[in-house]
CSV table of C-alpha atoms in Angstrom, one decimal:
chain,number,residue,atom,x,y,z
A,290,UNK,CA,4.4,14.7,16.0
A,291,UNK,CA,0.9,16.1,16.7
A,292,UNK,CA,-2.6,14.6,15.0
A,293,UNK,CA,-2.1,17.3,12.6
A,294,UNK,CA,1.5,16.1,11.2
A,295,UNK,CA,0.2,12.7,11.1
A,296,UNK,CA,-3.1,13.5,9.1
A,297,UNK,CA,-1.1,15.2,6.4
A,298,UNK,CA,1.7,12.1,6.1
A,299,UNK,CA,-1.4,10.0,5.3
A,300,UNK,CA,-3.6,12.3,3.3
A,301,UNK,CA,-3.6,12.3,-0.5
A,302,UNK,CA,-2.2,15.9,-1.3
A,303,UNK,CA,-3.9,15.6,-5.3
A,304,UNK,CA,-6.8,14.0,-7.7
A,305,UNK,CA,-3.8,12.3,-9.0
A,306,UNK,CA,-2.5,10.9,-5.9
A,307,UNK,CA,-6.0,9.4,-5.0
A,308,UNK,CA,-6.1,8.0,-8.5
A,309,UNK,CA,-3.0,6.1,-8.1
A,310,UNK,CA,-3.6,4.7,-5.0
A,311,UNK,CA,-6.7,3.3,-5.9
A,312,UNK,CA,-5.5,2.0,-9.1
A,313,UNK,CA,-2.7,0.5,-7.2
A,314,UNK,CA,-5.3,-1.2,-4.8
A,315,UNK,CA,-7.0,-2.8,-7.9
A,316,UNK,CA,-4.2,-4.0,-9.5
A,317,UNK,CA,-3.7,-5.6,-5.9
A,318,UNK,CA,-6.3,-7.2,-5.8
A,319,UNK,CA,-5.9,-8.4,-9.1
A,320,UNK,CA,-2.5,-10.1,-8.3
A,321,UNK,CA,-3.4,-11.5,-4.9
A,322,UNK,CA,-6.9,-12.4,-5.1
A,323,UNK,CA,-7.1,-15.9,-6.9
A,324,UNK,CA,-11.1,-15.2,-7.0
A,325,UNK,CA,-10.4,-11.7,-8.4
A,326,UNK,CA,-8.9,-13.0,-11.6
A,327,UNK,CA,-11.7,-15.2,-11.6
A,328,UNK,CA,-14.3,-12.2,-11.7
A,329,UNK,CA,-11.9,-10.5,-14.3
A,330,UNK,CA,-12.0,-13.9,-16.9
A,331,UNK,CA,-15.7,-14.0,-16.4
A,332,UNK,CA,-16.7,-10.4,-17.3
A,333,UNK,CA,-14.4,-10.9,-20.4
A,334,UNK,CA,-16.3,-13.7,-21.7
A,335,UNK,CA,-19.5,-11.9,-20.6
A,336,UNK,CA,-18.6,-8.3,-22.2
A,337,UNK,CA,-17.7,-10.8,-25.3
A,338,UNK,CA,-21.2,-12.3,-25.2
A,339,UNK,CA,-22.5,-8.8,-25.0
A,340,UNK,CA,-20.9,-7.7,-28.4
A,341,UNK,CA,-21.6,-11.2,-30.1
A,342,UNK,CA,-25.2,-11.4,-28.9
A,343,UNK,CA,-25.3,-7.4,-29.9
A,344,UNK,CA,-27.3,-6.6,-26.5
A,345,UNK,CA,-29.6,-3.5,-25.9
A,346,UNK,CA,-28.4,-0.4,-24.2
A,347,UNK,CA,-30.4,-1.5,-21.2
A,348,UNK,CA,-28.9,-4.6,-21.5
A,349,UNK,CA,-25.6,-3.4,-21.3
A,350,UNK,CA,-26.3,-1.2,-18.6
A,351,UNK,CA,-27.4,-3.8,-16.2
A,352,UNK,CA,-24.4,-5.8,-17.6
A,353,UNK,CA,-22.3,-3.6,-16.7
A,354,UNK,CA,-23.5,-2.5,-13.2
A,355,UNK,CA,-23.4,-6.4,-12.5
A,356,UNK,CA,-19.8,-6.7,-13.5
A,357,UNK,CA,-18.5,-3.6,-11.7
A,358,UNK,CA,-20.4,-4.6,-8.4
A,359,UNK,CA,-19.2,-8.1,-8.1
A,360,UNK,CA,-15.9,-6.5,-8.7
A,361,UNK,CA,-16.6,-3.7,-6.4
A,362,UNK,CA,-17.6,-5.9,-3.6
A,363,UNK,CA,-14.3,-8.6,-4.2
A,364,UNK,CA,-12.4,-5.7,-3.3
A,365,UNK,CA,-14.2,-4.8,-0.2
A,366,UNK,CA,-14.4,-8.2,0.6
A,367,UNK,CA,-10.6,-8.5,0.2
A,368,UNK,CA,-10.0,-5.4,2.0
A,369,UNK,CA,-11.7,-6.5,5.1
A,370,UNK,CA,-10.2,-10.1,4.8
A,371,UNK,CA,-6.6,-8.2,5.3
A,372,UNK,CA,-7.8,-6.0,8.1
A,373,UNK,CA,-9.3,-8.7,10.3
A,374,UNK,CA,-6.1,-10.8,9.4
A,375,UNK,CA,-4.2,-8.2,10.3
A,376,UNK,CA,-6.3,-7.4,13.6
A,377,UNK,CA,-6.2,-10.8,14.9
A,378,UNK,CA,-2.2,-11.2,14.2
A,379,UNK,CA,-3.6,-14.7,11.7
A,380,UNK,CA,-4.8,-16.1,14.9
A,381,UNK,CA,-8.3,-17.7,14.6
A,382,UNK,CA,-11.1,-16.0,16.1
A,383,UNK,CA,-15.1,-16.6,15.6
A,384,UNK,CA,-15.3,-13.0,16.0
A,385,UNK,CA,-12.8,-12.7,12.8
A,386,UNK,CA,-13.9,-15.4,10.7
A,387,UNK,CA,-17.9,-14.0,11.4
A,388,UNK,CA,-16.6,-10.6,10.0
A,389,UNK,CA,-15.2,-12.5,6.9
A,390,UNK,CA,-17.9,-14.7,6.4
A,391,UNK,CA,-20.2,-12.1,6.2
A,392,UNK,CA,-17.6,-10.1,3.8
A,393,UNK,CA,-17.7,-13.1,1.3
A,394,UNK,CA,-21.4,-14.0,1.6
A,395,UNK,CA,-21.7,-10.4,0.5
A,396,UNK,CA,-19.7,-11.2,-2.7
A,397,UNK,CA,-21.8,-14.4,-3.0
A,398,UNK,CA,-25.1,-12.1,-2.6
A,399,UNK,CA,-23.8,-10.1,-5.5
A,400,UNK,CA,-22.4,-12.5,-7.7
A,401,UNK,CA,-26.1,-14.8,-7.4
A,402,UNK,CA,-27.6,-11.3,-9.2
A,403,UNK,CA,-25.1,-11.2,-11.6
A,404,UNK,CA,-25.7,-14.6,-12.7
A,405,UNK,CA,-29.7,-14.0,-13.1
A,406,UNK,CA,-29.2,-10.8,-14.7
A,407,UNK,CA,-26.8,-12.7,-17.6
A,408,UNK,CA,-29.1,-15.6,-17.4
A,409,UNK,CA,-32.1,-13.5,-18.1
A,410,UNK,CA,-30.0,-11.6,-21.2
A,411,UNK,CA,-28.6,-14.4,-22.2
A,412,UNK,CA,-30.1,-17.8,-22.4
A,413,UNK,CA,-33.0,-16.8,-24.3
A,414,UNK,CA,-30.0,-15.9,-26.8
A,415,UNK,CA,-28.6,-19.1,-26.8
A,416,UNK,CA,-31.8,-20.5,-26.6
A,417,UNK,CA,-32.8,-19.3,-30.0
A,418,UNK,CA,-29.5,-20.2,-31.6
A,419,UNK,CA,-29.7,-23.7,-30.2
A,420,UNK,CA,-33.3,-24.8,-31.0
């Protein structure tokens, strides 16, 4: 089989195809990742907030954003956890667990925003309601 045969086997033929791949890799991630699930109960409750507190547009847009990058990242972070498990055949290797470090501290770097941006929406919110 020459390169060309072996590009095509792997190459999504339609729009479709790519669509369902990448759904399938969410829904992945979903059922795998324990922090995944995690990500998906928080921006529940925080798209919850959203409608309760009835946020600005601007508001929800940087809602949003925060929500899709942490879950963004948790995918690529999950994605490169796999390869480098699967590189390194499971056996430990400072080279491996740098590259996943790095991979979750970028999750970590994300999340942190998240937090500030729903701290800065919301506590002055709950602020008000409490005092």
């Amino acid at each position: 089989m020459d390169s060309q045969d072996n590009k095509r086997k792997w190459k999504n033929r339609d729009l479709v195809s790519s669509l369902e791949f990448a759904l399938t890799g969410i829904l992945t991630a979903i059922k795998e990742e324990r922090n995944m699930r995690k990500h998906a109960v928080t921006a529940l409750v925080v798209v919850l907030a959203g409608f309760a507190f009835q946020v600005s547009r601007i508001e929800w847009l940087f809602l949003l954003m925060s929500i899709f990058l942490v879950v963004a990242f948790e995918i690529i972070n999950s994605a490169i956890e796999n390869v480098v498990d699967l590189a390194s055949h499971y056996h430990f290797s400072m080279l491996a667990k740098k590259a996943k470090d790095m991979a979750a501290g970028a999750v970590l770097v994300v999340s942190l925003l998240a937090a500030v941006i729903g701290a800065l929406i919301f506590l002055p919110r709950i602020w008000d309601i409490l005092f």
